[in-house]
mmCIF file of C-alpha atoms in Angstrom:
data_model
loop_
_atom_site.group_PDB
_atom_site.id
_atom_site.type_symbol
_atom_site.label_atom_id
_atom_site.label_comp_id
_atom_site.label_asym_id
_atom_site.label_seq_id
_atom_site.Cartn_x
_atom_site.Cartn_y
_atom_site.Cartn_z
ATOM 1 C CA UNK C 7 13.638 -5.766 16.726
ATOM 2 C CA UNK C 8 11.370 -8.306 15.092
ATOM 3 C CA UNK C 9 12.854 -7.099 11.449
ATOM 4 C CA UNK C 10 16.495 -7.535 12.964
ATOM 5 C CA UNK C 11 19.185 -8.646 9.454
ATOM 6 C CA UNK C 12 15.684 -8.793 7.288
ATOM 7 C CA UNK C 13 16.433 -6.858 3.667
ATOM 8 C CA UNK C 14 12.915 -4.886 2.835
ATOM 9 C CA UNK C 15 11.840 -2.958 -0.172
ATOM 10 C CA UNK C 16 9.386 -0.516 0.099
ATOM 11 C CA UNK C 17 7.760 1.323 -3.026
ATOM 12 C CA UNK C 18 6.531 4.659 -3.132
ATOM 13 C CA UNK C 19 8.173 6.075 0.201
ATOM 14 C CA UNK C 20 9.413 9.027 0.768
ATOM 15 C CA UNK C 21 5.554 10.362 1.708
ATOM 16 C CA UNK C 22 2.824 9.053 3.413
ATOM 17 C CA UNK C 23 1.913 5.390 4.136
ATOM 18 C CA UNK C 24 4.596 4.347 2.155
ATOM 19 C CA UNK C 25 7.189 6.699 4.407
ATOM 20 C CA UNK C 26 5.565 5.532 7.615
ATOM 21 C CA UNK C 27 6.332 1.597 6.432
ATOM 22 C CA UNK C 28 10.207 2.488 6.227
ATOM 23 C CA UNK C 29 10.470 3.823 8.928
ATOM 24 C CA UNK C 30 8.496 1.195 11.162
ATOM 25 C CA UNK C 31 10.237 -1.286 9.663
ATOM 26 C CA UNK C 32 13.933 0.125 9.984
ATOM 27 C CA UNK C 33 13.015 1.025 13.718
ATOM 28 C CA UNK C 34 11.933 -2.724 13.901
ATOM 29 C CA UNK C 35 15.557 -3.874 12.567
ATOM 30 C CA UNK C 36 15.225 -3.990 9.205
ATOM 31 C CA UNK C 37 17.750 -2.861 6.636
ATOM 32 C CA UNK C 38 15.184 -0.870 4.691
ATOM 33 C CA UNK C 39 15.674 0.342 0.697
ATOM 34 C CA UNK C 40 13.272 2.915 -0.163
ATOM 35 C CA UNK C 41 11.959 2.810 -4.363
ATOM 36 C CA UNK C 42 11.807 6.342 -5.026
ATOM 37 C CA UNK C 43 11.555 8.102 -8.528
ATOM 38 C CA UNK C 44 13.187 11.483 -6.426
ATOM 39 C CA UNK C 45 16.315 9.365 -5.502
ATOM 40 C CA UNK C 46 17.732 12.623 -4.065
ATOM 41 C CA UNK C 47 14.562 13.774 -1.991
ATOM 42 C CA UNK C 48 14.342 9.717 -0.633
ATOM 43 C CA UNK C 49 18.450 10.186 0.491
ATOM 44 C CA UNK C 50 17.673 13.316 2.471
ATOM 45 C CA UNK C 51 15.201 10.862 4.413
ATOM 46 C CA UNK C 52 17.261 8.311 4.790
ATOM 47 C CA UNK C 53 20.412 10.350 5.828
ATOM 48 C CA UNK C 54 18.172 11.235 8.640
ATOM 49 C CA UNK C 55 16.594 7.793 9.669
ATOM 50 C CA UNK C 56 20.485 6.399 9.772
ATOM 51 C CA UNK C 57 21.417 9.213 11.582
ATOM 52 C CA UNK C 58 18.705 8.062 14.073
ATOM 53 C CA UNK C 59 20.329 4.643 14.169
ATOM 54 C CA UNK C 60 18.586 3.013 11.499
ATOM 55 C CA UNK C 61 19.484 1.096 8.111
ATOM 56 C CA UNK C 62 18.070 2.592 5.469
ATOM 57 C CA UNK C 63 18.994 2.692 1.902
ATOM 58 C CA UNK C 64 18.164 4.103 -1.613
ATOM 59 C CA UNK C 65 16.659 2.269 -4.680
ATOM 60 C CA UNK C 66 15.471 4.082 -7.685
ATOM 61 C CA UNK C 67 11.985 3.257 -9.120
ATOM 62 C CA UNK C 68 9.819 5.050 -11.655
ATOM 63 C CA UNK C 69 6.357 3.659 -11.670
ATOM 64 C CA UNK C 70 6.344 4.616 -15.042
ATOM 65 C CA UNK C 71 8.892 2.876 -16.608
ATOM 66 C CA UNK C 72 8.242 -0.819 -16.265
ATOM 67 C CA UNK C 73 11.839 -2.343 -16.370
ATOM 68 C CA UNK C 74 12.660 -0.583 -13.540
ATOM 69 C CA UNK C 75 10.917 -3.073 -10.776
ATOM 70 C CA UNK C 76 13.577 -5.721 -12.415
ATOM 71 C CA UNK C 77 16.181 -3.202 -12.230
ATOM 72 C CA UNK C 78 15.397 -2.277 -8.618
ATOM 73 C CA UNK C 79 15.275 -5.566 -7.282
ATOM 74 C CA UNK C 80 18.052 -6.922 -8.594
ATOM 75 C CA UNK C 81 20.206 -3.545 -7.311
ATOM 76 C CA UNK C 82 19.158 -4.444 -4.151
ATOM 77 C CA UNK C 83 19.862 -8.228 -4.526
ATOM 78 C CA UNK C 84 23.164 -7.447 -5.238
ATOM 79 C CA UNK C 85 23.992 -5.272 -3.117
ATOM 80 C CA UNK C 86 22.503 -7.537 0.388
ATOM 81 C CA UNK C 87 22.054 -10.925 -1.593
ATOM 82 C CA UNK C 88 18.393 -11.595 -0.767
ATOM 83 C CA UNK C 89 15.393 -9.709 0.005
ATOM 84 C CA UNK C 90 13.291 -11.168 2.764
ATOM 85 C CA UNK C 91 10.235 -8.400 2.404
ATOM 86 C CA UNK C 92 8.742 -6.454 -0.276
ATOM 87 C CA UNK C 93 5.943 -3.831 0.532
ATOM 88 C CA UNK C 94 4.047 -2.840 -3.021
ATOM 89 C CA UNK C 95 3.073 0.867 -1.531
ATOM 90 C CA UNK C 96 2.584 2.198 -4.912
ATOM 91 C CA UNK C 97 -1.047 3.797 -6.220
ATOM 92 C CA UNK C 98 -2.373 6.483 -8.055
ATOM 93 C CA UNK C 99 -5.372 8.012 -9.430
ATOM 94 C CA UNK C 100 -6.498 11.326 -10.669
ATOM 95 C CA UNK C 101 -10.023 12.355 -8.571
ATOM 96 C CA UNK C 102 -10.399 14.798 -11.255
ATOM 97 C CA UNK C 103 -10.561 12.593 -14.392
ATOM 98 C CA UNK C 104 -11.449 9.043 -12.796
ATOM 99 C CA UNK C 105 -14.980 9.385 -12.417
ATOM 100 C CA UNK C 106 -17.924 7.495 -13.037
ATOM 101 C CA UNK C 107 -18.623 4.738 -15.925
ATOM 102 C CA UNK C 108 -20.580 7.406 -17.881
ATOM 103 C CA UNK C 109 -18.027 10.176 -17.637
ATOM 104 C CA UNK C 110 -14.418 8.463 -17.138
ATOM 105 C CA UNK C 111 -12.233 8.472 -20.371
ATOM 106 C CA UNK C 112 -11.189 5.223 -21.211
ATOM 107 C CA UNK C 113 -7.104 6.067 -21.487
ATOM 108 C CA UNK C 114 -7.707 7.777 -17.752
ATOM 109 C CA UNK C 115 -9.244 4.267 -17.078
ATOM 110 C CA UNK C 116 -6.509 1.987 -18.283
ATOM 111 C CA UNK C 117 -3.720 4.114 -17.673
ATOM 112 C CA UNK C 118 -5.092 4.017 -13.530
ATOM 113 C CA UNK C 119 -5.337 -0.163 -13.613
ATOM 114 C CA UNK C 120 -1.892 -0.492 -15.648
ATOM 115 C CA UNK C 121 -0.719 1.989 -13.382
ATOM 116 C CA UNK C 122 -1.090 0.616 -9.891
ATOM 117 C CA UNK C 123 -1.564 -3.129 -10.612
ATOM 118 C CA UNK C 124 1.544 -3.433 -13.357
ATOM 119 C CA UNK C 125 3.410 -2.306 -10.032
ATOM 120 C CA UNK C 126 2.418 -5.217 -7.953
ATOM 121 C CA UNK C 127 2.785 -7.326 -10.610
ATOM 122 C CA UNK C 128 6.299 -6.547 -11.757
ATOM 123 C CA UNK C 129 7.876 -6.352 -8.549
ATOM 124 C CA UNK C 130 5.951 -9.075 -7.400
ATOM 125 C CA UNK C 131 7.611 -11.371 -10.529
ATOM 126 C CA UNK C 132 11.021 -9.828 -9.886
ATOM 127 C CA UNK C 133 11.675 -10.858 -6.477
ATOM 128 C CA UNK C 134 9.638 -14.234 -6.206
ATOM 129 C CA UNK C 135 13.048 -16.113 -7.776
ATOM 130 C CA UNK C 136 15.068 -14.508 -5.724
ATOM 131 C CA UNK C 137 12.814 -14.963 -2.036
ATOM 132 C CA UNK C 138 12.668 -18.646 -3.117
ATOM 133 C CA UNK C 139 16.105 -19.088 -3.318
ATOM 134 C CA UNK C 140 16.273 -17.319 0.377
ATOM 135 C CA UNK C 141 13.659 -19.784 1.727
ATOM 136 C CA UNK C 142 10.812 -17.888 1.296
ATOM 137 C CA UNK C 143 9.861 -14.174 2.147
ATOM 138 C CA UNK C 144 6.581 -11.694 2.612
ATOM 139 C CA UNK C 145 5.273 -9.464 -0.107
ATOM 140 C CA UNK C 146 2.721 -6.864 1.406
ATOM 141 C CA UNK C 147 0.320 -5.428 -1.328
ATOM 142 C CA UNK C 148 -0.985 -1.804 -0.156
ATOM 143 C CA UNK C 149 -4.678 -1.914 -1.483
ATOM 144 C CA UNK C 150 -7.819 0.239 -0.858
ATOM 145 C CA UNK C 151 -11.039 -0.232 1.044
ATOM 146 C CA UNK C 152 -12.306 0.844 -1.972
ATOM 147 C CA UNK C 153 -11.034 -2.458 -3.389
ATOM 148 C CA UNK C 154 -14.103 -3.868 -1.445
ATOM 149 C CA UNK C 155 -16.401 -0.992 -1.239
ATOM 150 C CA UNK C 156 -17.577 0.130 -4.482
ATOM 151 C CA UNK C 157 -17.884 3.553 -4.665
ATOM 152 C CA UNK C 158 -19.688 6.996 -6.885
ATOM 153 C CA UNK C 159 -16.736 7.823 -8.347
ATOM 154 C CA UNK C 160 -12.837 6.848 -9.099
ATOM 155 C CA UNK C 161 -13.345 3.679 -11.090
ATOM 156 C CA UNK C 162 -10.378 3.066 -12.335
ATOM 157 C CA UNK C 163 -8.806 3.129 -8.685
ATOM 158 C CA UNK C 164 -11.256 0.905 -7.271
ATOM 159 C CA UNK C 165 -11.176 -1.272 -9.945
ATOM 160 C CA UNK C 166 -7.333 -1.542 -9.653
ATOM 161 C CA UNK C 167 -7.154 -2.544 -6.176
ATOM 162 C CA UNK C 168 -10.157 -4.973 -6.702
ATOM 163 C CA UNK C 169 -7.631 -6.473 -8.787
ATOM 164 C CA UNK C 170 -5.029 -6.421 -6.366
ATOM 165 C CA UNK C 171 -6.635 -7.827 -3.502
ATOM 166 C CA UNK C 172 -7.232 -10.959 -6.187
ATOM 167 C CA UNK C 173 -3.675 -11.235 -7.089
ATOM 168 C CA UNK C 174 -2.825 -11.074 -3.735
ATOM 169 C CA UNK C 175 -4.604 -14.419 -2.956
ATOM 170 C CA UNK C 176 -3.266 -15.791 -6.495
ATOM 171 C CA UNK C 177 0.321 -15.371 -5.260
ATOM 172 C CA UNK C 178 -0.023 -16.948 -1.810
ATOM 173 C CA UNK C 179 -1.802 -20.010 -3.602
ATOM 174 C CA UNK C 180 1.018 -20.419 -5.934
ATOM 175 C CA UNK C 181 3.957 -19.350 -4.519
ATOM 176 C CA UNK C 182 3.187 -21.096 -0.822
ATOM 177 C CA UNK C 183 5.489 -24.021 -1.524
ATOM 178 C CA UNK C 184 8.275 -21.824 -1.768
ATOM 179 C CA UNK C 185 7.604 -20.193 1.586
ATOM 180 C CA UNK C 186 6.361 -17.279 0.339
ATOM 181 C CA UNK C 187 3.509 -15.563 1.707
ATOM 182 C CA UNK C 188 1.589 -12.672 0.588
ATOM 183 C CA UNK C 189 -0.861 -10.345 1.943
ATOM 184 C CA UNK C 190 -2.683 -7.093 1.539
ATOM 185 C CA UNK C 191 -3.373 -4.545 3.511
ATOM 186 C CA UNK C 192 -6.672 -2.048 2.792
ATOM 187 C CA UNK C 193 -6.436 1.723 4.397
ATOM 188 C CA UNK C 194 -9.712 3.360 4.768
ATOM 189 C CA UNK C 195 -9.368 6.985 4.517
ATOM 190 C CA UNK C 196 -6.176 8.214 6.135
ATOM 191 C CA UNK C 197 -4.533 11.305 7.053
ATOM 192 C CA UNK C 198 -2.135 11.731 4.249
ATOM 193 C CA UNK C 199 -0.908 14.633 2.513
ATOM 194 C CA UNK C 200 -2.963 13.170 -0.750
ATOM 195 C CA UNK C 201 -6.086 12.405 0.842
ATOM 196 C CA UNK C 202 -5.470 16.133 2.282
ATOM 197 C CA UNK C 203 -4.934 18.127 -1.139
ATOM 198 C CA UNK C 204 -7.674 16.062 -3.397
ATOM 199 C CA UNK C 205 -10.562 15.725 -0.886
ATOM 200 C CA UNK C 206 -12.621 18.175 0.237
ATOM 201 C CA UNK C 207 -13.395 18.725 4.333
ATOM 202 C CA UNK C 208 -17.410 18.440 3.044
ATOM 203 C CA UNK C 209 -16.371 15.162 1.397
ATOM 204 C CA UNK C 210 -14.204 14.122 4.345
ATOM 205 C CA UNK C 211 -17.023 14.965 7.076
ATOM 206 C CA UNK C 212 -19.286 12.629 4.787
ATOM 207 C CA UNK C 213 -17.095 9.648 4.913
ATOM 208 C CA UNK C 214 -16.193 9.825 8.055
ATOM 209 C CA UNK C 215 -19.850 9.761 9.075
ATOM 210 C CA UNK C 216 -20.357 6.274 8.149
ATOM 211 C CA UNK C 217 -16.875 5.438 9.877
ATOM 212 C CA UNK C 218 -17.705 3.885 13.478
ATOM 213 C CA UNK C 219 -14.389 5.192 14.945
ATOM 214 C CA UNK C 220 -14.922 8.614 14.119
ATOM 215 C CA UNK C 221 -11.538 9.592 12.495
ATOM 216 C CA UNK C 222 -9.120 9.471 9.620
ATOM 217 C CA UNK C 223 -6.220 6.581 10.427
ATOM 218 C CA UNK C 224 -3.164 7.290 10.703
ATOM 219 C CA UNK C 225 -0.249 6.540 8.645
ATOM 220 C CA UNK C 226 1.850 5.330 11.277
ATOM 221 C CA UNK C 227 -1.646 2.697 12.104
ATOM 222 C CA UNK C 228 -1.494 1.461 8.625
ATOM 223 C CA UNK C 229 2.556 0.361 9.270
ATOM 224 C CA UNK C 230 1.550 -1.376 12.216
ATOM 225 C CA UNK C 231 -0.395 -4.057 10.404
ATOM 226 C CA UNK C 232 2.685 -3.841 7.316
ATOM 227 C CA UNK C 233 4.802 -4.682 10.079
ATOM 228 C CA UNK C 234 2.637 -7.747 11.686
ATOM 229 C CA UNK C 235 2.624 -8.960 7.936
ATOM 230 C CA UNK C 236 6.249 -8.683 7.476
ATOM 231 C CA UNK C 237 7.773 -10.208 10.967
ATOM 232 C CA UNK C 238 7.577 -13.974 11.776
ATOM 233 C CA UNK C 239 4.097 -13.157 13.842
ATOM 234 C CA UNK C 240 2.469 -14.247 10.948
ATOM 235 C CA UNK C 241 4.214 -17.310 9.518
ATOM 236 C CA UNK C 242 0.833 -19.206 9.181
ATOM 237 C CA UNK C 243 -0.816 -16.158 7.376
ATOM 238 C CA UNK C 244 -0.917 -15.635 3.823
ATOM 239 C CA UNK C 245 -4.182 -14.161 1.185
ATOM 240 C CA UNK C 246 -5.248 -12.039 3.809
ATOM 241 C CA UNK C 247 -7.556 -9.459 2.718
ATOM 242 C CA UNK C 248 -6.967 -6.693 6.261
ATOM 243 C CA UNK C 249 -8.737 -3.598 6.195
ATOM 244 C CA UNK C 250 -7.257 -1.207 8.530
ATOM 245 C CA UNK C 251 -10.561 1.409 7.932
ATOM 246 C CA UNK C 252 -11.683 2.413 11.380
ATOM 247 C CA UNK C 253 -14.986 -0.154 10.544
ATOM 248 C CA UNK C 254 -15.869 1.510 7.282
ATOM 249 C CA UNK C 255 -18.530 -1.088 5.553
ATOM 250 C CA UNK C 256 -18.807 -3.081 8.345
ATOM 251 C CA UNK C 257 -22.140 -2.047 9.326
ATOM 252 C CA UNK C 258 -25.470 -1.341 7.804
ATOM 253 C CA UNK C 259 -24.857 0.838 4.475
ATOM 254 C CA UNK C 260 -27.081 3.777 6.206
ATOM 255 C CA UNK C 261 -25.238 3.414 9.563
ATOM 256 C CA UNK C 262 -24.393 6.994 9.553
ATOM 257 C CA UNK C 263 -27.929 8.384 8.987
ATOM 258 C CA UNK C 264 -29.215 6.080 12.386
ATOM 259 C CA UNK C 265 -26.028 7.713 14.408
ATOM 260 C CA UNK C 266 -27.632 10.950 13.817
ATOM 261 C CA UNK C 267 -30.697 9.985 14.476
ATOM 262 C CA UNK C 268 -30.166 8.160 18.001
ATOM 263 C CA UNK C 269 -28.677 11.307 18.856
ATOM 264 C CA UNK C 270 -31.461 13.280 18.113
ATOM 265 C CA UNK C 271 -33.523 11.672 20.285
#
């Protein structure tokens, strides 16, 4: 119970990584609001984590609509009086129509950065004030190891989490006297139902080639290190740049290729 009276906000979770991070974090103590845009679809997953014996807790947020980080934030200050954690899980990109830097569109390209880093941003500004007053507090940017990795395709994306992992460090530099720290945390690929319905298994095979343990994570592997960020384990830790990727772009770029060959021989 490492989370135990601790008021979290998670964005983005009634699926996926942002899903698995609510419910880590509820099972760790936490009294856990979910930011949803389906406020009724994030209920029916609550209902059943409190059922379960957790605390968990509906927020609405539309990704779309900018006032709503303010709005959310100060629901949930109101309603608990502080907010010790916030986890920025939001991110999207279309693999369709953010391509390359000869083929992207540029409203596809600005929409994607405005997109995923107005959301760290925003609810980043909103609860600062408020974690200050507290004492201090975590915020937990979800990034991309394509933040680090550049990459063929999806420019837009990787050029939005690039982004984030530098705001990341910008907050903990400023907003350290106040206690509050803030990390980010990079997922490699990962078994999500996203990764599942826009890649193909060809494309997945590839990547997971030049992965050195030979799988996609796990949701559930990405909370773990949320959670370490979040509980008093890392008190002394803030602008961390983690990249929970199974070793993706650790190695030699052509890694892969030498596997295959060793084997061959």
């Amino acid at each position: 119970m490492r989370l135990e009276n601790k008021v979290v906000i998670v964005t983005a979770s009634t699926r996926g990584i942002g899903l698995a991070c609510a419910k880590r974090l509820a099972k760790e103590g936490a009294i856990v609001y979910m930011g949803a845009r389906n406020v009724e679809r994030a209920q029916e997953i609550a209902d059943t984590l409190n059922h379960d014996g957790c605390k968990v807790k509906v927020v609405y947020n539309d990704a779309t609509i900018k006032e709503s980080y303010k709005e959310m934030v100060e629901e949930v200050t109101k309603n608990e009086g502080k907010i010790d954690v916030l986890v920025n899980n939001f991110g999207t990109s279309n693999p369709k129509k953010d391509l390359d830097i000869k083929t992207t569109e540029y409203d596809e390209f600005i929409t994607t950065i405005d997109l995923n880093l107005s959301s760290v941003f925003l609810a980043s500004q909103a609860v600062i004030p408020h974690m200050a007053a507290n004492g201090g507090g975590s915020i937990i940017n979800i990034s991309s190891i394509g933040g680090i990795c550049p990459d063929i395709s999806q420019i837009a994306y990787g050029t939005s989490k690039a982004s984030i992992n530098y705001l990341t460090k910008l907050i903990a530099a400023q907003c350290a006297r106040n206690n509050i720290r803030c990390n980010a945390v990079l997922p490699g690929m990962t078994a999500t139902d996203a990764v599942n319905q826009n890649l193909t298994e060809g494309f997945k095979e590839f990547f997971l080639k030049h992965t050195p343990i030979k799988r996609m994570g796990t949701p559930e592997e990405i909370a773990g290190t949320v959670l370490y960020f979040a509980s008093d384990d890392s008190a002394y830790t803030t602008g961390q740049i983690i990249d929970v990727s199974g070793g993706f772009g650790l190695p030699t770029p052509v890694y892969g290729d030498m596997i295959e060959l060793k084997n061959r021989r």
